[in-house]
């Protein structure tokens, strides 16, 4: 136990990024940004945590287009948001912590009320038990646009001065919806076999990697088990993790 405690305070490399210790503050929704914009309250919150000694602090999740989530979540959907995020990244980094930003797309878990009446999108039109609303099935054009939006947001994260971008790919949101054999009922190249169901997530990884360059740290936060009848188990998720590593993901 003493050895493990000592290891906690040793540096860790993630791609070319050296983090001062193994303490990570993961992304969480704080409800501090009613208009989606960085403000003094959220900057002060994260600055205090950086001052407390965390090695890596992950901001978010952040929405990045009109259909990725509620309007009151932290937003990075266009270049006008870079300046605010630069303030937030600097507030974290000036106390020695590494700063990361997480990209969030809820898919069918987005509620129309929280998206100014817009209908959610998902791989298949299966209603969410959370929202009780049926999403619109994504077209191939929707898929291409969403991948492009992930990439553009990742580029903004890098330009804002964050040290790493993280893609949220767990807890039943958009990427796990594509991966799920019970929710993804598509018959095209994005549905059916496990290879097809992994395709969207892996293509997002490729798009993000291309946007930020070969050495910038890219993280994916994934599930270990769906805990749904006939869903993915740790066996399928470990296979997805192995494929993500092949596609240039630095941290899983």
PDB file of C-alpha atoms in Angstrom:
ATOM      1  CA  UNK A   1       0.000   0.000   0.000  1.00  0.00           C
ATOM      2  CA  UNK A   2       2.866   2.373   0.862  1.00  0.00           C
ATOM      3  CA  UNK A   3       4.400   1.711  -2.581  1.00  0.00           C
ATOM      4  CA  UNK A   4       1.094   2.413  -4.335  1.00  0.00           C
ATOM      5  CA  UNK A   5       0.699   5.670  -2.412  1.00  0.00           C
ATOM      6  CA  UNK A   6       4.231   6.696  -3.414  1.00  0.00           C
ATOM      7  CA  UNK A   7       3.488   5.853  -7.066  1.00  0.00           C
ATOM      8  CA  UNK A   8       0.422   8.132  -6.946  1.00  0.00           C
ATOM      9  CA  UNK A   9       2.694  11.167  -6.718  1.00  0.00           C
ATOM     10  CA  UNK A  10       5.101  10.221  -9.506  1.00  0.00           C
ATOM     11  CA  UNK A  11       4.869  11.782 -12.996  1.00  0.00           C
ATOM     12  CA  UNK A  12       3.062  10.040 -15.867  1.00  0.00           C
ATOM     13  CA  UNK A  13       3.554  10.467 -19.616  1.00  0.00           C
ATOM     14  CA  UNK A  14       0.521  10.584 -21.953  1.00  0.00           C
ATOM     15  CA  UNK A  15       1.907  10.781 -25.490  1.00  0.00           C
ATOM     16  CA  UNK A  16       4.203  13.848 -25.308  1.00  0.00           C
ATOM     17  CA  UNK A  17       2.461  15.269 -22.223  1.00  0.00           C
ATOM     18  CA  UNK A  18       4.037  14.790 -18.794  1.00  0.00           C
ATOM     19  CA  UNK A  19       1.498  14.947 -15.958  1.00  0.00           C
ATOM     20  CA  UNK A  20       2.933  15.779 -12.543  1.00  0.00           C
ATOM     21  CA  UNK A  21       1.169  12.932 -10.708  1.00  0.00           C
ATOM     22  CA  UNK A  22      -1.458  10.193 -11.190  1.00  0.00           C
ATOM     23  CA  UNK A  23      -4.372  12.179  -9.669  1.00  0.00           C
ATOM     24  CA  UNK A  24      -7.038  12.862 -12.302  1.00  0.00           C
ATOM     25  CA  UNK A  25     -10.178  14.956 -11.872  1.00  0.00           C
ATOM     26  CA  UNK A  26     -12.595  13.516 -14.407  1.00  0.00           C
ATOM     27  CA  UNK A  27     -15.196  15.520 -16.325  1.00  0.00           C
ATOM     28  CA  UNK A  28     -18.451  16.318 -14.565  1.00  0.00           C
ATOM     29  CA  UNK A  29     -21.504  18.486 -15.251  1.00  0.00           C
ATOM     30  CA  UNK A  30     -21.565  21.448 -12.857  1.00  0.00           C
ATOM     31  CA  UNK A  31     -24.542  23.511 -14.123  1.00  0.00           C
ATOM     32  CA  UNK A  32     -22.332  26.632 -13.870  1.00  0.00           C
ATOM     33  CA  UNK A  33     -22.834  27.776 -17.486  1.00  0.00           C
ATOM     34  CA  UNK A  34     -26.508  28.585 -18.231  1.00  0.00           C
ATOM     35  CA  UNK A  35     -25.573  30.085 -21.619  1.00  0.00           C
ATOM     36  CA  UNK A  36     -22.895  27.490 -22.380  1.00  0.00           C
ATOM     37  CA  UNK A  37     -20.079  30.036 -22.048  1.00  0.00           C
ATOM     38  CA  UNK A  38     -17.029  30.043 -19.804  1.00  0.00           C
ATOM     39  CA  UNK A  39     -17.528  32.444 -16.898  1.00  0.00           C
ATOM     40  CA  UNK A  40     -15.702  33.516 -13.735  1.00  0.00           C
ATOM     41  CA  UNK A  41     -17.501  30.940 -11.589  1.00  0.00           C
ATOM     42  CA  UNK A  42     -16.419  27.888 -13.566  1.00  0.00           C
ATOM     43  CA  UNK A  43     -12.886  29.241 -14.049  1.00  0.00           C
ATOM     44  CA  UNK A  44     -12.532  29.795 -10.291  1.00  0.00           C
ATOM     45  CA  UNK A  45     -13.878  26.307  -9.547  1.00  0.00           C
ATOM     46  CA  UNK A  46     -11.302  24.570 -11.739  1.00  0.00           C
ATOM     47  CA  UNK A  47      -8.471  26.874 -10.691  1.00  0.00           C
ATOM     48  CA  UNK A  48      -9.042  25.911  -7.059  1.00  0.00           C
ATOM     49  CA  UNK A  49      -8.842  22.202  -7.940  1.00  0.00           C
ATOM     50  CA  UNK A  50      -5.610  22.759  -9.857  1.00  0.00           C
ATOM     51  CA  UNK A  51      -4.187  24.648  -6.890  1.00  0.00           C
ATOM     52  CA  UNK A  52      -5.096  21.637  -4.753  1.00  0.00           C
ATOM     53  CA  UNK A  53      -2.560  19.464  -6.554  1.00  0.00           C
ATOM     54  CA  UNK A  54      -4.386  17.343  -9.159  1.00  0.00           C
ATOM     55  CA  UNK A  55      -2.160  16.195 -11.993  1.00  0.00           C
ATOM     56  CA  UNK A  56      -4.790  16.263 -14.750  1.00  0.00           C
ATOM     57  CA  UNK A  57      -8.129  18.072 -14.768  1.00  0.00           C
ATOM     58  CA  UNK A  58     -10.685  17.255 -17.469  1.00  0.00           C
ATOM     59  CA  UNK A  59     -13.265  19.961 -18.172  1.00  0.00           C
ATOM     60  CA  UNK A  60     -16.700  19.095 -19.496  1.00  0.00           C
ATOM     61  CA  UNK A  61     -18.468  17.456 -21.035  1.00  0.00           C
ATOM     62  CA  UNK A  62     -18.674  20.104 -23.711  1.00  0.00           C
ATOM     63  CA  UNK A  63     -21.285  20.158 -26.443  1.00  0.00           C
ATOM     64  CA  UNK A  64     -19.967  20.913 -29.909  1.00  0.00           C
ATOM     65  CA  UNK A  65     -22.991  21.197 -32.227  1.00  0.00           C
ATOM     66  CA  UNK A  66     -26.713  21.913 -32.025  1.00  0.00           C
ATOM     67  CA  UNK A  67     -27.646  18.261 -31.424  1.00  0.00           C
ATOM     68  CA  UNK A  68     -24.938  17.075 -29.065  1.00  0.00           C
ATOM     69  CA  UNK A  69     -26.616  18.173 -25.848  1.00  0.00           C
ATOM     70  CA  UNK A  70     -28.356  20.850 -23.764  1.00  0.00           C
ATOM     71  CA  UNK A  71     -27.765  24.524 -24.446  1.00  0.00           C
ATOM     72  CA  UNK A  72     -26.810  25.044 -20.778  1.00  0.00           C
ATOM     73  CA  UNK A  73     -23.807  22.731 -20.921  1.00  0.00           C
ATOM     74  CA  UNK A  74     -20.344  24.141 -21.521  1.00  0.00           C
ATOM     75  CA  UNK A  75     -20.063  24.667 -25.280  1.00  0.00           C
ATOM     76  CA  UNK A  76     -17.244  24.661 -27.842  1.00  0.00           C
ATOM     77  CA  UNK A  77     -19.284  24.607 -31.069  1.00  0.00           C
ATOM     78  CA  UNK A  78     -17.559  27.437 -32.964  1.00  0.00           C
ATOM     79  CA  UNK A  79     -14.383  29.509 -32.983  1.00  0.00           C
ATOM     80  CA  UNK A  80     -15.949  32.299 -30.920  1.00  0.00           C
ATOM     81  CA  UNK A  81     -15.755  29.931 -27.909  1.00  0.00           C
ATOM     82  CA  UNK A  82     -11.966  29.529 -28.102  1.00  0.00           C
ATOM     83  CA  UNK A  83     -11.199  32.721 -26.170  1.00  0.00           C
ATOM     84  CA  UNK A  84     -13.302  31.691 -23.164  1.00  0.00           C
ATOM     85  CA  UNK A  85     -11.833  28.206 -23.120  1.00  0.00           C
ATOM     86  CA  UNK A  86      -8.338  29.686 -23.278  1.00  0.00           C
ATOM     87  CA  UNK A  87      -9.107  31.507 -20.020  1.00  0.00           C
ATOM     88  CA  UNK A  88     -10.312  28.259 -18.457  1.00  0.00           C
ATOM     89  CA  UNK A  89      -7.332  26.217 -19.663  1.00  0.00           C
ATOM     90  CA  UNK A  90      -4.943  28.905 -18.373  1.00  0.00           C
ATOM     91  CA  UNK A  91      -6.636  28.965 -14.960  1.00  0.00           C
ATOM     92  CA  UNK A  92      -5.858  25.243 -14.627  1.00  0.00           C
ATOM     93  CA  UNK A  93      -2.377  25.202 -16.126  1.00  0.00           C
ATOM     94  CA  UNK A  94      -0.958  28.149 -14.182  1.00  0.00           C
ATOM     95  CA  UNK A  95      -1.033  26.030 -11.017  1.00  0.00           C
ATOM     96  CA  UNK A  96       0.879  23.142 -12.608  1.00  0.00           C
ATOM     97  CA  UNK A  97      -1.987  20.831 -13.548  1.00  0.00           C
ATOM     98  CA  UNK A  98      -2.515  19.577 -17.086  1.00  0.00           C
ATOM     99  CA  UNK A  99      -5.817  20.713 -18.601  1.00  0.00           C
ATOM    100  CA  UNK A 100      -8.050  18.623 -20.856  1.00  0.00           C
ATOM    101  CA  UNK A 101     -11.494  19.137 -22.363  1.00  0.00           C
ATOM    102  CA  UNK A 102     -14.085  16.421 -22.998  1.00  0.00           C
ATOM    103  CA  UNK A 103     -16.357  16.319 -26.072  1.00  0.00           C
ATOM    104  CA  UNK A 104     -19.930  15.236 -25.295  1.00  0.00           C
ATOM    105  CA  UNK A 105     -22.656  13.963 -27.633  1.00  0.00           C
ATOM    106  CA  UNK A 106     -25.692  12.427 -25.944  1.00  0.00           C
ATOM    107  CA  UNK A 107     -27.343  11.009 -29.060  1.00  0.00           C
ATOM    108  CA  UNK A 108     -30.797   9.739 -28.138  1.00  0.00           C
ATOM    109  CA  UNK A 109     -30.370  10.927 -24.538  1.00  0.00           C
ATOM    110  CA  UNK A 110     -30.708  14.559 -25.634  1.00  0.00           C
ATOM    111  CA  UNK A 111     -34.108  15.999 -24.712  1.00  0.00           C
ATOM    112  CA  UNK A 112     -35.857  18.292 -27.182  1.00  0.00           C
ATOM    113  CA  UNK A 113     -36.699  20.741 -24.379  1.00  0.00           C
ATOM    114  CA  UNK A 114     -33.014  21.244 -23.633  1.00  0.00           C
ATOM    115  CA  UNK A 115     -32.165  21.706 -27.343  1.00  0.00           C
ATOM    116  CA  UNK A 116     -34.704  24.435 -28.183  1.00  0.00           C
ATOM    117  CA  UNK A 117     -37.173  21.931 -29.661  1.00  0.00           C
ATOM    118  CA  UNK A 118     -34.737  20.032 -31.888  1.00  0.00           C
ATOM    119  CA  UNK A 119     -35.229  16.280 -32.251  1.00  0.00           C
ATOM    120  CA  UNK A 120     -32.349  14.137 -31.023  1.00  0.00           C
ATOM    121  CA  UNK A 121     -30.391  11.957 -33.457  1.00  0.00           C
ATOM    122  CA  UNK A 122     -29.140   8.408 -32.956  1.00  0.00           C
ATOM    123  CA  UNK A 123     -28.044   5.373 -34.980  1.00  0.00           C
ATOM    124  CA  UNK A 124     -31.607   3.983 -34.881  1.00  0.00           C
ATOM    125  CA  UNK A 125     -35.007   5.513 -34.002  1.00  0.00           C
ATOM    126  CA  UNK A 126     -35.402   3.757 -30.653  1.00  0.00           C
ATOM    127  CA  UNK A 127     -36.956   5.873 -27.913  1.00  0.00           C
ATOM    128  CA  UNK A 128     -34.874   6.663 -24.858  1.00  0.00           C
ATOM    129  CA  UNK A 129     -36.246   5.535 -21.491  1.00  0.00           C
ATOM    130  CA  UNK A 130     -34.708   8.709 -20.091  1.00  0.00           C
ATOM    131  CA  UNK A 131     -36.386  11.275 -22.381  1.00  0.00           C
ATOM    132  CA  UNK A 132     -39.389   9.179 -23.537  1.00  0.00           C
ATOM    133  CA  UNK A 133     -38.744  10.660 -26.993  1.00  0.00           C
ATOM    134  CA  UNK A 134     -37.886   8.931 -30.259  1.00  0.00           C
ATOM    135  CA  UNK A 135     -34.717  10.172 -31.972  1.00  0.00           C
ATOM    136  CA  UNK A 136     -34.303  10.586 -35.699  1.00  0.00           C
ATOM    137  CA  UNK A 137     -32.163   7.906 -37.356  1.00  0.00           C
ATOM    138  CA  UNK A 138     -28.911   9.422 -38.557  1.00  0.00           C
ATOM    139  CA  UNK A 139     -28.332   9.496 -42.294  1.00  0.00           C
ATOM    140  CA  UNK A 140     -24.879   8.924 -43.757  1.00  0.00           C
ATOM    141  CA  UNK A 141     -24.662  12.696 -44.217  1.00  0.00           C
ATOM    142  CA  UNK A 142     -25.474  13.140 -40.507  1.00  0.00           C
ATOM    143  CA  UNK A 143     -22.702  10.719 -39.630  1.00  0.00           C
ATOM    144  CA  UNK A 144     -20.162  12.544 -41.786  1.00  0.00           C
ATOM    145  CA  UNK A 145     -21.196  15.927 -40.370  1.00  0.00           C
ATOM    146  CA  UNK A 146     -20.986  14.676 -36.785  1.00  0.00           C
ATOM    147  CA  UNK A 147     -17.483  13.272 -37.325  1.00  0.00           C
ATOM    148  CA  UNK A 148     -16.468  16.592 -38.881  1.00  0.00           C
ATOM    149  CA  UNK A 149     -17.916  18.447 -35.880  1.00  0.00           C
ATOM    150  CA  UNK A 150     -15.937  16.271 -33.449  1.00  0.00           C
ATOM    151  CA  UNK A 151     -12.769  17.066 -35.398  1.00  0.00           C
ATOM    152  CA  UNK A 152     -13.425  20.820 -35.543  1.00  0.00           C
ATOM    153  CA  UNK A 153     -14.105  20.923 -31.797  1.00  0.00           C
ATOM    154  CA  UNK A 154     -10.907  18.981 -31.083  1.00  0.00           C
ATOM    155  CA  UNK A 155      -8.966  21.526 -33.104  1.00  0.00           C
ATOM    156  CA  UNK A 156     -10.531  24.343 -31.024  1.00  0.00           C
ATOM    157  CA  UNK A 157      -9.583  22.545 -27.805  1.00  0.00           C
ATOM    158  CA  UNK A 158      -5.967  22.426 -28.913  1.00  0.00           C
ATOM    159  CA  UNK A 159      -6.012  26.071 -30.023  1.00  0.00           C
ATOM    160  CA  UNK A 160      -7.478  27.129 -26.667  1.00  0.00           C
ATOM    161  CA  UNK A 161      -4.381  25.778 -24.923  1.00  0.00           C
ATOM    162  CA  UNK A 162      -5.700  22.581 -23.403  1.00  0.00           C
ATOM    163  CA  UNK A 163      -3.121  19.803 -23.097  1.00  0.00           C
ATOM    164  CA  UNK A 164      -5.437  16.980 -24.197  1.00  0.00           C
ATOM    165  CA  UNK A 165      -8.801  16.299 -25.826  1.00  0.00           C
ATOM    166  CA  UNK A 166     -11.088  13.563 -24.487  1.00  0.00           C
ATOM    167  CA  UNK A 167     -13.977  11.960 -26.365  1.00  0.00           C
ATOM    168  CA  UNK A 168     -16.842  10.717 -24.197  1.00  0.00           C
ATOM    169  CA  UNK A 169     -17.619   7.206 -25.418  1.00  0.00           C
ATOM    170  CA  UNK A 170     -19.418   5.681 -22.443  1.00  0.00           C
ATOM    171  CA  UNK A 171     -22.564   5.704 -20.277  1.00  0.00           C
ATOM    172  CA  UNK A 172     -24.917   5.052 -23.169  1.00  0.00           C
ATOM    173  CA  UNK A 173     -24.239   8.215 -25.194  1.00  0.00           C
ATOM    174  CA  UNK A 174     -23.788   8.463 -28.972  1.00  0.00           C
ATOM    175  CA  UNK A 175     -20.688   6.334 -29.567  1.00  0.00           C
ATOM    176  CA  UNK A 176     -21.912   3.503 -27.278  1.00  0.00           C
ATOM    177  CA  UNK A 177     -25.289   3.729 -29.040  1.00  0.00           C
ATOM    178  CA  UNK A 178     -23.555   2.883 -32.307  1.00  0.00           C
ATOM    179  CA  UNK A 179     -21.581   0.114 -30.594  1.00  0.00           C
ATOM    180  CA  UNK A 180     -24.636  -1.430 -28.914  1.00  0.00           C
ATOM    181  CA  UNK A 181     -26.163  -4.534 -30.525  1.00  0.00           C
ATOM    182  CA  UNK A 182     -29.501  -3.756 -28.838  1.00  0.00           C
ATOM    183  CA  UNK A 183     -29.818  -0.067 -29.775  1.00  0.00           C
ATOM    184  CA  UNK A 184     -28.065   0.012 -33.151  1.00  0.00           C
ATOM    185  CA  UNK A 185     -30.399  -1.776 -35.587  1.00  0.00           C
ATOM    186  CA  UNK A 186     -28.862  -0.381 -38.779  1.00  0.00           C
ATOM    187  CA  UNK A 187     -28.356  -2.588 -41.828  1.00  0.00           C
ATOM    188  CA  UNK A 188     -25.648  -0.474 -43.489  1.00  0.00           C
ATOM    189  CA  UNK A 189     -21.897  -0.323 -42.855  1.00  0.00           C
ATOM    190  CA  UNK A 190     -22.503   1.149 -39.379  1.00  0.00           C
ATOM    191  CA  UNK A 191     -24.663  -1.685 -38.043  1.00  0.00           C
ATOM    192  CA  UNK A 192     -24.807  -5.449 -37.630  1.00  0.00           C
ATOM    193  CA  UNK A 193     -21.389  -6.974 -37.000  1.00  0.00           C
ATOM    194  CA  UNK A 194     -19.152  -5.789 -34.188  1.00  0.00           C
ATOM    195  CA  UNK A 195     -16.745  -4.424 -36.799  1.00  0.00           C
ATOM    196  CA  UNK A 196     -19.527  -2.282 -38.266  1.00  0.00           C
ATOM    197  CA  UNK A 197     -20.789  -1.158 -34.863  1.00  0.00           C
ATOM    198  CA  UNK A 198     -17.279  -0.062 -33.859  1.00  0.00           C
ATOM    199  CA  UNK A 199     -16.851   1.852 -37.101  1.00  0.00           C
ATOM    200  CA  UNK A 200     -18.364   5.184 -36.025  1.00  0.00           C
ATOM    201  CA  UNK A 201     -16.295   5.441 -32.845  1.00  0.00           C
ATOM    202  CA  UNK A 202     -13.097   4.501 -34.656  1.00  0.00           C
ATOM    203  CA  UNK A 203     -13.788   7.014 -37.412  1.00  0.00           C
ATOM    204  CA  UNK A 204     -14.342   9.695 -34.776  1.00  0.00           C
ATOM    205  CA  UNK A 205     -10.939   8.753 -33.331  1.00  0.00           C
ATOM    206  CA  UNK A 206      -9.376   9.069 -36.788  1.00  0.00           C
ATOM    207  CA  UNK A 207     -11.019  12.449 -37.421  1.00  0.00           C
ATOM    208  CA  UNK A 208      -9.937  13.823 -34.051  1.00  0.00           C
ATOM    209  CA  UNK A 209      -6.382  12.545 -34.486  1.00  0.00           C
ATOM    210  CA  UNK A 210      -6.116  14.145 -37.929  1.00  0.00           C
ATOM    211  CA  UNK A 211      -7.409  17.455 -36.549  1.00  0.00           C
ATOM    212  CA  UNK A 212      -4.915  17.710 -33.673  1.00  0.00           C
ATOM    213  CA  UNK A 213      -1.843  16.143 -35.249  1.00  0.00           C
ATOM    214  CA  UNK A 214       0.234  13.054 -34.485  1.00  0.00           C
ATOM    215  CA  UNK A 215       1.626  13.890 -31.032  1.00  0.00           C
ATOM    216  CA  UNK A 216      -1.216  15.720 -29.258  1.00  0.00           C
ATOM    217  CA  UNK A 217      -2.803  13.546 -26.528  1.00  0.00           C
ATOM    218  CA  UNK A 218      -6.221  12.077 -27.372  1.00  0.00           C
ATOM    219  CA  UNK A 219      -8.263  10.253 -24.728  1.00  0.00           C
ATOM    220  CA  UNK A 220     -11.402   8.122 -25.032  1.00  0.00           C
ATOM    221  CA  UNK A 221     -13.496   7.472 -21.930  1.00  0.00           C
ATOM    222  CA  UNK A 222     -15.231   4.144 -22.527  1.00  0.00           C
ATOM    223  CA  UNK A 223     -17.473   1.662 -20.742  1.00  0.00           C
ATOM    224  CA  UNK A 224     -16.344  -1.663 -19.365  1.00  0.00           C
ATOM    225  CA  UNK A 225     -19.794  -3.299 -19.606  1.00  0.00           C
ATOM    226  CA  UNK A 226     -23.227  -2.215 -20.877  1.00  0.00           C
ATOM    227  CA  UNK A 227     -25.090  -3.989 -18.047  1.00  0.00           C
ATOM    228  CA  UNK A 228     -27.980  -4.418 -20.491  1.00  0.00           C
ATOM    229  CA  UNK A 229     -29.510  -7.702 -21.559  1.00  0.00           C
ATOM    230  CA  UNK A 230     -27.764  -8.870 -24.755  1.00  0.00           C
ATOM    231  CA  UNK A 231     -25.555  -5.772 -24.643  1.00  0.00           C
ATOM    232  CA  UNK A 232     -21.782  -5.520 -24.838  1.00  0.00           C
ATOM    233  CA  UNK A 233     -19.719  -7.084 -22.050  1.00  0.00           C
ATOM    234  CA  UNK A 234     -16.139  -6.442 -20.990  1.00  0.00           C
ATOM    235  CA  UNK A 235     -15.098  -8.784 -23.805  1.00  0.00           C
ATOM    236  CA  UNK A 236     -16.518  -6.534 -26.538  1.00  0.00           C
ATOM    237  CA  UNK A 237     -15.418  -3.322 -24.848  1.00  0.00           C
ATOM    238  CA  UNK A 238     -11.855  -4.588 -24.458  1.00  0.00           C
ATOM    239  CA  UNK A 239     -11.847  -5.335 -28.188  1.00  0.00           C
ATOM    240  CA  UNK A 240     -13.003  -1.776 -28.884  1.00  0.00           C
ATOM    241  CA  UNK A 241     -10.247  -0.436 -26.609  1.00  0.00           C
ATOM    242  CA  UNK A 242      -7.618  -2.419 -28.520  1.00  0.00           C
ATOM    243  CA  UNK A 243      -8.895  -0.991 -31.812  1.00  0.00           C
ATOM    244  CA  UNK A 244      -8.867   2.559 -30.419  1.00  0.00           C
ATOM    245  CA  UNK A 245      -5.181   2.144 -29.581  1.00  0.00           C
ATOM    246  CA  UNK A 246      -4.504   1.104 -33.194  1.00  0.00           C
ATOM    247  CA  UNK A 247      -6.317   4.276 -34.320  1.00  0.00           C
ATOM    248  CA  UNK A 248      -3.978   6.575 -32.407  1.00  0.00           C
ATOM    249  CA  UNK A 249      -5.756   7.064 -29.094  1.00  0.00           C
ATOM    250  CA  UNK A 250      -3.252   7.908 -26.346  1.00  0.00           C
ATOM    251  CA  UNK A 251      -5.314   7.241 -23.210  1.00  0.00           C
ATOM    252  CA  UNK A 252      -8.265   4.934 -22.609  1.00  0.00           C
TER     253      UNK A 252
END
